[in-house]
Amino acid sequence: MNQDPALKPADLERFCEFLYQRTGMVFGESKRYYIERRIADRVKATGSGHFSDWFATLRNRPGELEAMINAFTVNETYFYREDHQLRALSRSILPAIARTKGPGDKIRIWSVPCSTGEEPYSIAIWLLENWPMVDAYNVEIVGSDIDTEALQAARLGRFGDRALQRLPADVIQRYFEQRRPGEHEIIQDLKESVAFTPANLIEGDSVADQGGFEVIFCRNVLIYFDDAARARAVDNLYTALRPGGFICLGHTESMSRISDRFDTCRFEDAVVYRRPERRT
């Protein structure tokens, strides 16, 4: 930062508490270098002289709060990540849900956080390729994230070779158009099949605004929260999940260590969690 080579301990603590209250993400002294680099970038971008000047701007300018949150989110993902859960989706989860639906009924699937769109687009592609009943229902896929820059990239739908490396060549040919060497764009029909919206998992109103879902993919984000923020997020996810609906977590995350409100479902391809139809 311009004249401050390092954050004072009190300033670091103040910032980390501010970030935690708004996102649930836990940072501290062990992440000092990571924090200082990103704050330095924002201090420079806003023309602030010192941390204290920038922090005042952060607290009073919503646009800067959004930019700061974008700077601290992690967007490492790729197509068909943890594809065992996609197999469970088409083989076990959706057939179970379809038994409670009639032809043409809506089935809503939520990917949160969706990062730059690889996961919700993967869900759309997987269902077109692997669930024969996909056209019998009105499947609505929503991708949400707290990072507004990631959402803009998701809507654009352009991806490098690395993001597509797990996709079969024929799938790439069917659902992507090559813009230039190393860059591929999702075809327009597939773009239109996924809606992207901003959402903050620890804010109840933000989650409630998304409506109810039969399936939620919430993978590899709860590990960044502490116990209190994790519990708040899971309570909000429980409310967003319709009775009888399913939630998929990341492979290092376990709902049983967070909440007892869900039933554990051990399918052939994956362990997922279900909101009971009703509680006694």
PDB file of C-alpha atoms in Angstrom:
ATOM      1  CA  MET A   1       0.000   0.000   0.000  1.00  0.00           C
ATOM      2  CA  ASN A   2       1.176   3.499  -0.793  1.00  0.00           C
ATOM      3  CA  GLN A   3       2.887   4.419   2.451  1.00  0.00           C
ATOM      4  CA  ASP A   4       1.951   1.538   4.727  1.00  0.00           C
ATOM      5  CA  PRO A   5       4.233  -1.469   4.011  1.00  0.00           C
ATOM      6  CA  ALA A   6       2.041  -3.746   6.117  1.00  0.00           C
ATOM      7  CA  LEU A   7      -1.291  -3.713   7.888  1.00  0.00           C
ATOM      8  CA  LYS A   8      -1.142  -3.056  11.592  1.00  0.00           C
ATOM      9  CA  PRO A   9      -2.474  -6.019  13.605  1.00  0.00           C
ATOM     10  CA  ALA A  10      -5.532  -4.018  14.671  1.00  0.00           C
ATOM     11  CA  ASP A  11      -6.291  -3.035  11.061  1.00  0.00           C
ATOM     12  CA  LEU A  12      -5.894  -6.619   9.872  1.00  0.00           C
ATOM     13  CA  GLU A  13      -8.286  -7.817  12.574  1.00  0.00           C
ATOM     14  CA  ARG A  14     -10.780  -5.062  11.767  1.00  0.00           C
ATOM     15  CA  PHE A  15     -10.769  -5.892   8.070  1.00  0.00           C
ATOM     16  CA  CYS A  16     -11.061  -9.655   8.601  1.00  0.00           C
ATOM     17  CA  GLU A  17     -14.067  -9.155  10.889  1.00  0.00           C
ATOM     18  CA  PHE A  18     -15.662  -6.869   8.296  1.00  0.00           C
ATOM     19  CA  LEU A  19     -15.122  -9.461   5.545  1.00  0.00           C
ATOM     20  CA  TYR A  20     -16.423 -12.260   7.754  1.00  0.00           C
ATOM     21  CA  GLN A  21     -19.635 -10.435   8.671  1.00  0.00           C
ATOM     22  CA  ARG A  22     -20.470  -9.898   5.008  1.00  0.00           C
ATOM     23  CA  THR A  23     -19.355 -13.163   3.432  1.00  0.00           C
ATOM     24  CA  GLY A  24     -18.778 -15.797   6.139  1.00  0.00           C
ATOM     25  CA  MET A  25     -15.203 -16.264   4.846  1.00  0.00           C
ATOM     26  CA  VAL A  26     -12.622 -16.615   7.607  1.00  0.00           C
ATOM     27  CA  PHE A  27      -9.237 -14.945   7.178  1.00  0.00           C
ATOM     28  CA  GLY A  28      -6.568 -14.047   9.717  1.00  0.00           C
ATOM     29  CA  GLU A  29      -2.888 -13.531  10.402  1.00  0.00           C
ATOM     30  CA  SER A  30      -1.916 -16.744   8.588  1.00  0.00           C
ATOM     31  CA  LYS A  31      -3.279 -15.224   5.355  1.00  0.00           C
ATOM     32  CA  ARG A  32      -1.651 -11.809   5.884  1.00  0.00           C
ATOM     33  CA  TYR A  33       0.281 -11.790   2.590  1.00  0.00           C
ATOM     34  CA  TYR A  34      -2.809 -12.814   0.584  1.00  0.00           C
ATOM     35  CA  ILE A  35      -4.898 -10.131   2.300  1.00  0.00           C
ATOM     36  CA  GLU A  36      -2.341  -7.347   1.947  1.00  0.00           C
ATOM     37  CA  ARG A  37      -1.829  -7.966  -1.768  1.00  0.00           C
ATOM     38  CA  ARG A  38      -5.533  -7.710  -2.501  1.00  0.00           C
ATOM     39  CA  ILE A  39      -6.061  -4.676  -0.296  1.00  0.00           C
ATOM     40  CA  ALA A  40      -3.054  -2.983  -1.934  1.00  0.00           C
ATOM     41  CA  ASP A  41      -4.674  -3.511  -5.326  1.00  0.00           C
ATOM     42  CA  ARG A  42      -7.920  -1.927  -4.141  1.00  0.00           C
ATOM     43  CA  VAL A  43      -6.122   0.993  -2.435  1.00  0.00           C
ATOM     44  CA  LYS A  44      -4.352   1.709  -5.724  1.00  0.00           C
ATOM     45  CA  ALA A  45      -7.523   1.282  -7.809  1.00  0.00           C
ATOM     46  CA  THR A  46      -9.465   3.753  -5.647  1.00  0.00           C
ATOM     47  CA  GLY A  47      -6.623   6.259  -5.293  1.00  0.00           C
ATOM     48  CA  SER A  48      -6.717   5.993  -1.510  1.00  0.00           C
ATOM     49  CA  GLY A  49      -3.621   7.110   0.367  1.00  0.00           C
ATOM     50  CA  HIS A  50      -3.704   4.568   3.175  1.00  0.00           C
ATOM     51  CA  PHE A  51      -5.649   1.581   4.456  1.00  0.00           C
ATOM     52  CA  SER A  52      -7.767   3.809   6.719  1.00  0.00           C
ATOM     53  CA  ASP A  53      -8.851   5.968   3.766  1.00  0.00           C
ATOM     54  CA  TRP A  54      -9.738   2.919   1.682  1.00  0.00           C
ATOM     55  CA  PHE A  55     -11.560   1.212   4.567  1.00  0.00           C
ATOM     56  CA  ALA A  56     -13.766   4.283   4.989  1.00  0.00           C
ATOM     57  CA  THR A  57     -14.572   4.102   1.272  1.00  0.00           C
ATOM     58  CA  LEU A  58     -15.268   0.381   1.596  1.00  0.00           C
ATOM     59  CA  ARG A  59     -17.813   0.926   4.356  1.00  0.00           C
ATOM     60  CA  ASN A  60     -19.674   3.689   2.540  1.00  0.00           C
ATOM     61  CA  ARG A  61     -19.520   2.816  -1.163  1.00  0.00           C
ATOM     62  CA  PRO A  62     -21.440  -0.340  -2.212  1.00  0.00           C
ATOM     63  CA  GLY A  63     -19.520  -0.584  -5.472  1.00  0.00           C
ATOM     64  CA  GLU A  64     -16.217  -0.835  -3.622  1.00  0.00           C
ATOM     65  CA  LEU A  65     -17.641  -3.479  -1.282  1.00  0.00           C
ATOM     66  CA  GLU A  66     -18.593  -5.525  -4.336  1.00  0.00           C
ATOM     67  CA  ALA A  67     -15.114  -5.082  -5.846  1.00  0.00           C
ATOM     68  CA  MET A  68     -13.470  -6.132  -2.576  1.00  0.00           C
ATOM     69  CA  ILE A  69     -15.583  -9.278  -2.284  1.00  0.00           C
ATOM     70  CA  ASN A  70     -14.769 -10.146  -5.893  1.00  0.00           C
ATOM     71  CA  ALA A  71     -11.057  -9.813  -5.078  1.00  0.00           C
ATOM     72  CA  PHE A  72     -11.277 -12.315  -2.214  1.00  0.00           C
ATOM     73  CA  THR A  73     -13.337 -15.079  -3.793  1.00  0.00           C
ATOM     74  CA  VAL A  74     -11.766 -18.229  -5.246  1.00  0.00           C
ATOM     75  CA  ASN A  75     -12.891 -19.303  -8.726  1.00  0.00           C
ATOM     76  CA  GLU A  76     -10.918 -22.468  -9.461  1.00  0.00           C
ATOM     77  CA  THR A  77     -13.164 -24.965 -11.252  1.00  0.00           C
ATOM     78  CA  TYR A  78     -13.650 -26.935 -14.478  1.00  0.00           C
ATOM     79  CA  PHE A  79     -16.291 -28.894 -16.385  1.00  0.00           C
ATOM     80  CA  TYR A  80     -17.472 -32.276 -15.037  1.00  0.00           C
ATOM     81  CA  ARG A  81     -15.755 -31.701 -11.692  1.00  0.00           C
ATOM     82  CA  GLU A  82     -16.676 -34.452  -9.200  1.00  0.00           C
ATOM     83  CA  ASP A  83     -18.630 -36.158 -11.959  1.00  0.00           C
ATOM     84  CA  HIS A  84     -19.650 -39.004  -9.636  1.00  0.00           C
ATOM     85  CA  GLN A  85     -22.281 -36.584  -8.308  1.00  0.00           C
ATOM     86  CA  LEU A  86     -23.479 -35.883 -11.838  1.00  0.00           C
ATOM     87  CA  ARG A  87     -23.888 -39.634 -12.311  1.00  0.00           C
ATOM     88  CA  ALA A  88     -25.900 -39.744  -9.069  1.00  0.00           C
ATOM     89  CA  LEU A  89     -27.999 -36.847 -10.369  1.00  0.00           C
ATOM     90  CA  SER A  90     -29.095 -38.656 -13.527  1.00  0.00           C
ATOM     91  CA  ARG A  91     -29.219 -42.216 -12.144  1.00  0.00           C
ATOM     92  CA  SER A  92     -30.710 -41.705  -8.678  1.00  0.00           C
ATOM     93  CA  ILE A  93     -31.616 -38.157  -7.639  1.00  0.00           C
ATOM     94  CA  LEU A  94     -33.720 -37.000 -10.582  1.00  0.00           C
ATOM     95  CA  PRO A  95     -35.547 -40.346 -10.983  1.00  0.00           C
ATOM     96  CA  ALA A  96     -36.538 -40.068  -7.298  1.00  0.00           C
ATOM     97  CA  ILE A  97     -37.769 -36.519  -7.813  1.00  0.00           C
ATOM     98  CA  ALA A  98     -39.551 -37.384 -11.061  1.00  0.00           C
ATOM     99  CA  ARG A  99     -41.681 -39.941  -9.216  1.00  0.00           C
ATOM    100  CA  THR A 100     -43.315 -37.015  -7.407  1.00  0.00           C
ATOM    101  CA  LYS A 101     -43.836 -34.950 -10.574  1.00  0.00           C
ATOM    102  CA  GLY A 102     -46.087 -35.027 -13.590  1.00  0.00           C
ATOM    103  CA  PRO A 103     -45.055 -34.548 -17.240  1.00  0.00           C
ATOM    104  CA  GLY A 104     -44.038 -30.948 -17.866  1.00  0.00           C
ATOM    105  CA  ASP A 105     -43.670 -30.090 -14.173  1.00  0.00           C
ATOM    106  CA  LYS A 106     -40.797 -27.834 -13.143  1.00  0.00           C
ATOM    107  CA  ILE A 107     -37.643 -29.228 -11.540  1.00  0.00           C
ATOM    108  CA  ARG A 108     -35.260 -26.543 -10.277  1.00  0.00           C
ATOM    109  CA  ILE A 109     -31.537 -27.167  -9.795  1.00  0.00           C
ATOM    110  CA  TRP A 110     -29.283 -24.614  -8.065  1.00  0.00           C
ATOM    111  CA  SER A 111     -25.514 -24.371  -8.372  1.00  0.00           C
ATOM    112  CA  VAL A 112     -24.118 -22.139  -5.593  1.00  0.00           C
ATOM    113  CA  PRO A 113     -21.469 -20.870  -5.686  1.00  0.00           C
ATOM    114  CA  CYS A 114     -21.320 -21.287  -9.452  1.00  0.00           C
ATOM    115  CA  SER A 115     -18.048 -19.383 -10.033  1.00  0.00           C
ATOM    116  CA  THR A 116     -17.582 -18.675 -13.753  1.00  0.00           C
ATOM    117  CA  GLY A 117     -20.308 -21.110 -14.830  1.00  0.00           C
ATOM    118  CA  GLU A 118     -18.545 -24.421 -15.356  1.00  0.00           C
ATOM    119  CA  GLU A 119     -20.727 -26.273 -12.843  1.00  0.00           C
ATOM    120  CA  PRO A 120     -24.226 -25.197 -13.960  1.00  0.00           C
ATOM    121  CA  TYR A 121     -23.276 -25.613 -17.608  1.00  0.00           C
ATOM    122  CA  SER A 122     -21.878 -29.056 -16.737  1.00  0.00           C
ATOM    123  CA  ILE A 123     -25.219 -29.971 -15.183  1.00  0.00           C
ATOM    124  CA  ALA A 124     -27.061 -28.856 -18.323  1.00  0.00           C
ATOM    125  CA  ILE A 125     -24.731 -30.787 -20.623  1.00  0.00           C
ATOM    126  CA  TRP A 126     -24.753 -33.891 -18.431  1.00  0.00           C
ATOM    127  CA  LEU A 127     -28.547 -34.057 -18.367  1.00  0.00           C
ATOM    128  CA  LEU A 128     -28.809 -33.625 -22.122  1.00  0.00           C
ATOM    129  CA  GLU A 129     -26.291 -36.429 -22.587  1.00  0.00           C
ATOM    130  CA  ASN A 130     -27.307 -38.819 -19.788  1.00  0.00           C
ATOM    131  CA  TRP A 131     -30.897 -38.341 -18.573  1.00  0.00           C
ATOM    132  CA  PRO A 132     -33.377 -39.631 -21.164  1.00  0.00           C
ATOM    133  CA  MET A 133     -36.293 -37.923 -19.368  1.00  0.00           C
ATOM    134  CA  VAL A 134     -34.817 -34.424 -19.536  1.00  0.00           C
ATOM    135  CA  ASP A 135     -37.333 -33.269 -22.141  1.00  0.00           C
ATOM    136  CA  ALA A 136     -40.286 -34.652 -20.196  1.00  0.00           C
ATOM    137  CA  TYR A 137     -39.886 -32.004 -17.464  1.00  0.00           C
ATOM    138  CA  ASN A 138     -39.317 -28.268 -17.277  1.00  0.00           C
ATOM    139  CA  VAL A 139     -35.779 -28.352 -15.878  1.00  0.00           C
ATOM    140  CA  GLU A 140     -34.621 -24.951 -14.660  1.00  0.00           C
ATOM    141  CA  ILE A 141     -30.935 -24.517 -13.792  1.00  0.00           C
ATOM    142  CA  VAL A 142     -29.783 -21.487 -11.790  1.00  0.00           C
ATOM    143  CA  GLY A 143     -26.177 -20.561 -11.057  1.00  0.00           C
ATOM    144  CA  SER A 144     -25.471 -18.079  -8.255  1.00  0.00           C
ATOM    145  CA  ASP A 145     -22.379 -16.535  -6.749  1.00  0.00           C
ATOM    146  CA  ILE A 146     -21.353 -13.671  -4.489  1.00  0.00           C
ATOM    147  CA  ASP A 147     -18.685 -12.670  -7.046  1.00  0.00           C
ATOM    148  CA  THR A 148     -20.320 -10.411  -9.630  1.00  0.00           C
ATOM    149  CA  GLU A 149     -17.310 -10.532 -11.970  1.00  0.00           C
ATOM    150  CA  ALA A 150     -17.511 -14.326 -11.999  1.00  0.00           C
ATOM    151  CA  LEU A 151     -21.199 -14.094 -12.891  1.00  0.00           C
ATOM    152  CA  GLN A 152     -20.425 -11.792 -15.813  1.00  0.00           C
ATOM    153  CA  ALA A 153     -17.886 -14.317 -17.080  1.00  0.00           C
ATOM    154  CA  ALA A 154     -20.420 -17.132 -16.638  1.00  0.00           C
ATOM    155  CA  ARG A 155     -22.994 -15.303 -18.746  1.00  0.00           C
ATOM    156  CA  LEU A 156     -20.364 -14.740 -21.435  1.00  0.00           C
ATOM    157  CA  GLY A 157     -19.687 -18.482 -21.488  1.00  0.00           C
ATOM    158  CA  ARG A 158     -16.124 -18.489 -22.812  1.00  0.00           C
ATOM    159  CA  PHE A 159     -13.639 -21.045 -21.526  1.00  0.00           C
ATOM    160  CA  GLY A 160     -10.045 -22.099 -22.086  1.00  0.00           C
ATOM    161  CA  ASP A 161      -8.752 -25.565 -22.892  1.00  0.00           C
ATOM    162  CA  ARG A 162      -7.969 -26.321 -19.247  1.00  0.00           C
ATOM    163  CA  ALA A 163     -11.602 -25.871 -18.161  1.00  0.00           C
ATOM    164  CA  LEU A 164     -12.736 -28.346 -20.832  1.00  0.00           C
ATOM    165  CA  GLN A 165     -10.054 -30.985 -20.333  1.00  0.00           C
ATOM    166  CA  ARG A 166     -12.412 -33.566 -18.754  1.00  0.00           C
ATOM    167  CA  LEU A 167     -15.047 -33.287 -21.475  1.00  0.00           C
ATOM    168  CA  PRO A 168     -15.138 -35.881 -24.284  1.00  0.00           C
ATOM    169  CA  ALA A 169     -14.212 -34.457 -27.692  1.00  0.00           C
ATOM    170  CA  ASP A 170     -17.668 -35.155 -29.132  1.00  0.00           C
ATOM    171  CA  VAL A 171     -19.321 -33.274 -26.254  1.00  0.00           C
ATOM    172  CA  ILE A 172     -17.091 -30.267 -26.878  1.00  0.00           C
ATOM    173  CA  GLN A 173     -18.025 -30.407 -30.549  1.00  0.00           C
ATOM    174  CA  ARG A 174     -21.761 -30.454 -29.775  1.00  0.00           C
ATOM    175  CA  TYR A 175     -21.915 -27.734 -27.136  1.00  0.00           C
ATOM    176  CA  PHE A 176     -19.042 -25.337 -27.851  1.00  0.00           C
ATOM    177  CA  GLU A 177     -17.896 -23.118 -30.691  1.00  0.00           C
ATOM    178  CA  GLN A 178     -14.196 -22.375 -31.005  1.00  0.00           C
ATOM    179  CA  ARG A 179     -13.610 -18.627 -31.122  1.00  0.00           C
ATOM    180  CA  ARG A 180      -9.833 -18.834 -31.398  1.00  0.00           C
ATOM    181  CA  PRO A 181      -7.131 -21.374 -30.466  1.00  0.00           C
ATOM    182  CA  GLY A 182      -7.518 -22.181 -26.797  1.00  0.00           C
ATOM    183  CA  GLU A 183     -10.889 -20.410 -26.337  1.00  0.00           C
ATOM    184  CA  HIS A 184     -14.305 -22.044 -26.624  1.00  0.00           C
ATOM    185  CA  GLU A 185     -17.764 -20.514 -26.232  1.00  0.00           C
ATOM    186  CA  ILE A 186     -20.901 -22.294 -25.044  1.00  0.00           C
ATOM    187  CA  ILE A 187     -23.531 -22.474 -27.797  1.00  0.00           C
ATOM    188  CA  GLN A 188     -26.386 -19.984 -27.448  1.00  0.00           C
ATOM    189  CA  ASP A 189     -29.094 -22.583 -26.749  1.00  0.00           C
ATOM    190  CA  LEU A 190     -27.130 -23.846 -23.750  1.00  0.00           C
ATOM    191  CA  LYS A 191     -26.454 -20.322 -22.476  1.00  0.00           C
ATOM    192  CA  GLU A 192     -30.178 -19.676 -22.497  1.00  0.00           C
ATOM    193  CA  SER A 193     -30.815 -22.829 -20.457  1.00  0.00           C
ATOM    194  CA  VAL A 194     -28.992 -21.465 -17.387  1.00  0.00           C
ATOM    195  CA  ALA A 195     -29.928 -18.331 -15.408  1.00  0.00           C
ATOM    196  CA  PHE A 196     -27.253 -16.540 -13.365  1.00  0.00           C
ATOM    197  CA  THR A 197     -28.057 -14.517 -10.258  1.00  0.00           C
ATOM    198  CA  PRO A 198     -26.102 -12.957  -7.363  1.00  0.00           C
ATOM    199  CA  ALA A 199     -26.501 -14.644  -3.967  1.00  0.00           C
ATOM    200  CA  ASN A 200     -24.804 -14.572  -0.564  1.00  0.00           C
ATOM    201  CA  LEU A 201     -25.180 -17.846   1.329  1.00  0.00           C
ATOM    202  CA  ILE A 202     -25.055 -16.294   4.793  1.00  0.00           C
ATOM    203  CA  GLU A 203     -27.793 -13.745   4.053  1.00  0.00           C
ATOM    204  CA  GLY A 204     -31.233 -15.265   4.421  1.00  0.00           C
ATOM    205  CA  ASP A 205     -32.999 -12.747   2.182  1.00  0.00           C
ATOM    206  CA  SER A 206     -30.410 -13.224  -0.568  1.00  0.00           C
ATOM    207  CA  VAL A 207     -31.008 -16.985  -0.568  1.00  0.00           C
ATOM    208  CA  ALA A 208     -34.784 -16.644  -0.238  1.00  0.00           C
ATOM    209  CA  ASP A 209     -34.843 -14.443  -3.347  1.00  0.00           C
ATOM    210  CA  GLN A 210     -33.775 -17.476  -5.420  1.00  0.00           C
ATOM    211  CA  GLY A 211     -36.968 -19.438  -4.650  1.00  0.00           C
ATOM    212  CA  GLY A 212     -37.199 -23.155  -3.879  1.00  0.00           C
ATOM    213  CA  PHE A 213     -35.188 -25.982  -5.449  1.00  0.00           C
ATOM    214  CA  GLU A 214     -35.398 -29.753  -5.796  1.00  0.00           C
ATOM    215  CA  VAL A 215     -31.607 -30.120  -6.071  1.00  0.00           C
ATOM    216  CA  ILE A 216     -28.790 -27.911  -4.773  1.00  0.00           C
ATOM    217  CA  PHE A 217     -25.100 -28.266  -5.594  1.00  0.00           C
ATOM    218  CA  CYS A 218     -23.150 -26.393  -2.913  1.00  0.00           C
ATOM    219  CA  ARG A 219     -19.614 -27.690  -3.217  1.00  0.00           C
ATOM    220  CA  ASN A 220     -16.301 -26.578  -1.768  1.00  0.00           C
ATOM    221  CA  VAL A 221     -17.441 -23.332  -0.153  1.00  0.00           C
ATOM    222  CA  LEU A 222     -18.407 -24.318   3.407  1.00  0.00           C
ATOM    223  CA  ILE A 223     -14.757 -25.211   4.050  1.00  0.00           C
ATOM    224  CA  TYR A 224     -13.978 -21.476   3.978  1.00  0.00           C
ATOM    225  CA  PHE A 225     -16.465 -20.736   6.788  1.00  0.00           C
ATOM    226  CA  ASP A 226     -16.189 -21.156  10.536  1.00  0.00           C
ATOM    227  CA  ASP A 227     -18.766 -23.185  12.471  1.00  0.00           C
ATOM    228  CA  ALA A 228     -21.121 -20.245  13.043  1.00  0.00           C
ATOM    229  CA  ALA A 229     -21.138 -19.072   9.414  1.00  0.00           C
ATOM    230  CA  ARG A 230     -21.411 -22.667   8.212  1.00  0.00           C
ATOM    231  CA  ALA A 231     -24.512 -23.187  10.366  1.00  0.00           C
ATOM    232  CA  ARG A 232     -26.097 -19.980   9.033  1.00  0.00           C
ATOM    233  CA  ALA A 233     -25.424 -21.010   5.442  1.00  0.00           C
ATOM    234  CA  VAL A 234     -26.823 -24.504   5.949  1.00  0.00           C
ATOM    235  CA  ASP A 235     -29.975 -23.137   7.596  1.00  0.00           C
ATOM    236  CA  ASN A 236     -30.501 -20.927   4.548  1.00  0.00           C
ATOM    237  CA  LEU A 237     -29.863 -23.861   2.203  1.00  0.00           C
ATOM    238  CA  TYR A 238     -32.346 -25.991   4.134  1.00  0.00           C
ATOM    239  CA  THR A 239     -34.993 -23.310   3.608  1.00  0.00           C
ATOM    240  CA  ALA A 240     -34.170 -23.060  -0.111  1.00  0.00           C
ATOM    241  CA  LEU A 241     -34.453 -26.822  -0.554  1.00  0.00           C
ATOM    242  CA  ARG A 242     -37.996 -28.044  -1.042  1.00  0.00           C
ATOM    243  CA  PRO A 243     -39.132 -30.940   1.185  1.00  0.00           C
ATOM    244  CA  GLY A 244     -37.798 -34.161  -0.311  1.00  0.00           C
ATOM    245  CA  GLY A 245     -35.070 -32.264  -2.201  1.00  0.00           C
ATOM    246  CA  PHE A 246     -31.385 -33.187  -2.324  1.00  0.00           C
ATOM    247  CA  ILE A 247     -28.162 -31.286  -1.666  1.00  0.00           C
ATOM    248  CA  CYS A 248     -24.674 -32.237  -2.888  1.00  0.00           C
ATOM    249  CA  LEU A 249     -21.620 -31.011  -0.970  1.00  0.00           C
ATOM    250  CA  GLY A 250     -17.931 -31.136  -1.835  1.00  0.00           C
ATOM    251  CA  HIS A 251     -16.012 -34.355  -1.253  1.00  0.00           C
ATOM    252  CA  THR A 252     -14.307 -32.973   1.896  1.00  0.00           C
ATOM    253  CA  GLU A 253     -17.551 -31.641   3.391  1.00  0.00           C
ATOM    254  CA  SER A 254     -20.011 -33.564   5.546  1.00  0.00           C
ATOM    255  CA  MET A 255     -23.481 -32.355   6.458  1.00  0.00           C
ATOM    256  CA  SER A 256     -23.553 -34.641   9.501  1.00  0.00           C
ATOM    257  CA  ARG A 257     -20.890 -32.460  11.127  1.00  0.00           C
ATOM    258  CA  ILE A 258     -22.933 -29.297  10.538  1.00  0.00           C
ATOM    259  CA  SER A 259     -26.640 -30.074  10.906  1.00  0.00           C
ATOM    260  CA  ASP A 260     -28.961 -32.933  11.862  1.00  0.00           C
ATOM    261  CA  ARG A 261     -31.838 -31.573   9.779  1.00  0.00           C
ATOM    262  CA  PHE A 262     -30.921 -33.628   6.688  1.00  0.00           C
ATOM    263  CA  ASP A 263     -31.081 -37.349   5.968  1.00  0.00           C
ATOM    264  CA  THR A 264     -27.995 -39.010   4.495  1.00  0.00           C
ATOM    265  CA  CYS A 265     -28.622 -40.791   1.180  1.00  0.00           C
ATOM    266  CA  ARG A 266     -26.009 -43.312   0.065  1.00  0.00           C
ATOM    267  CA  PHE A 267     -26.511 -43.838  -3.635  1.00  0.00           C
ATOM    268  CA  GLU A 268     -24.385 -46.080  -5.836  1.00  0.00           C
ATOM    269  CA  ASP A 269     -22.395 -43.118  -7.185  1.00  0.00           C
ATOM    270  CA  ALA A 270     -22.329 -40.611  -4.322  1.00  0.00           C
ATOM    271  CA  VAL A 271     -23.346 -39.724  -0.791  1.00  0.00           C
ATOM    272  CA  VAL A 272     -25.768 -36.792  -0.786  1.00  0.00           C
ATOM    273  CA  TYR A 273     -28.193 -35.256   1.708  1.00  0.00           C
ATOM    274  CA  ARG A 274     -31.953 -34.908   1.617  1.00  0.00           C
ATOM    275  CA  ARG A 275     -34.390 -32.590   3.298  1.00  0.00           C
ATOM    276  CA  PRO A 276     -37.049 -34.894   4.767  1.00  0.00           C
ATOM    277  CA  GLU A 277     -40.547 -34.700   3.369  1.00  0.00           C
ATOM    278  CA  ARG A 278     -41.749 -33.762   6.829  1.00  0.00           C
ATOM    279  CA  ARG A 279     -40.319 -33.780  10.320  1.00  0.00           C
ATOM    280  CA  THR A 280     -42.081 -35.289  13.305  1.00  0.00           C
TER     281      THR A 280
END
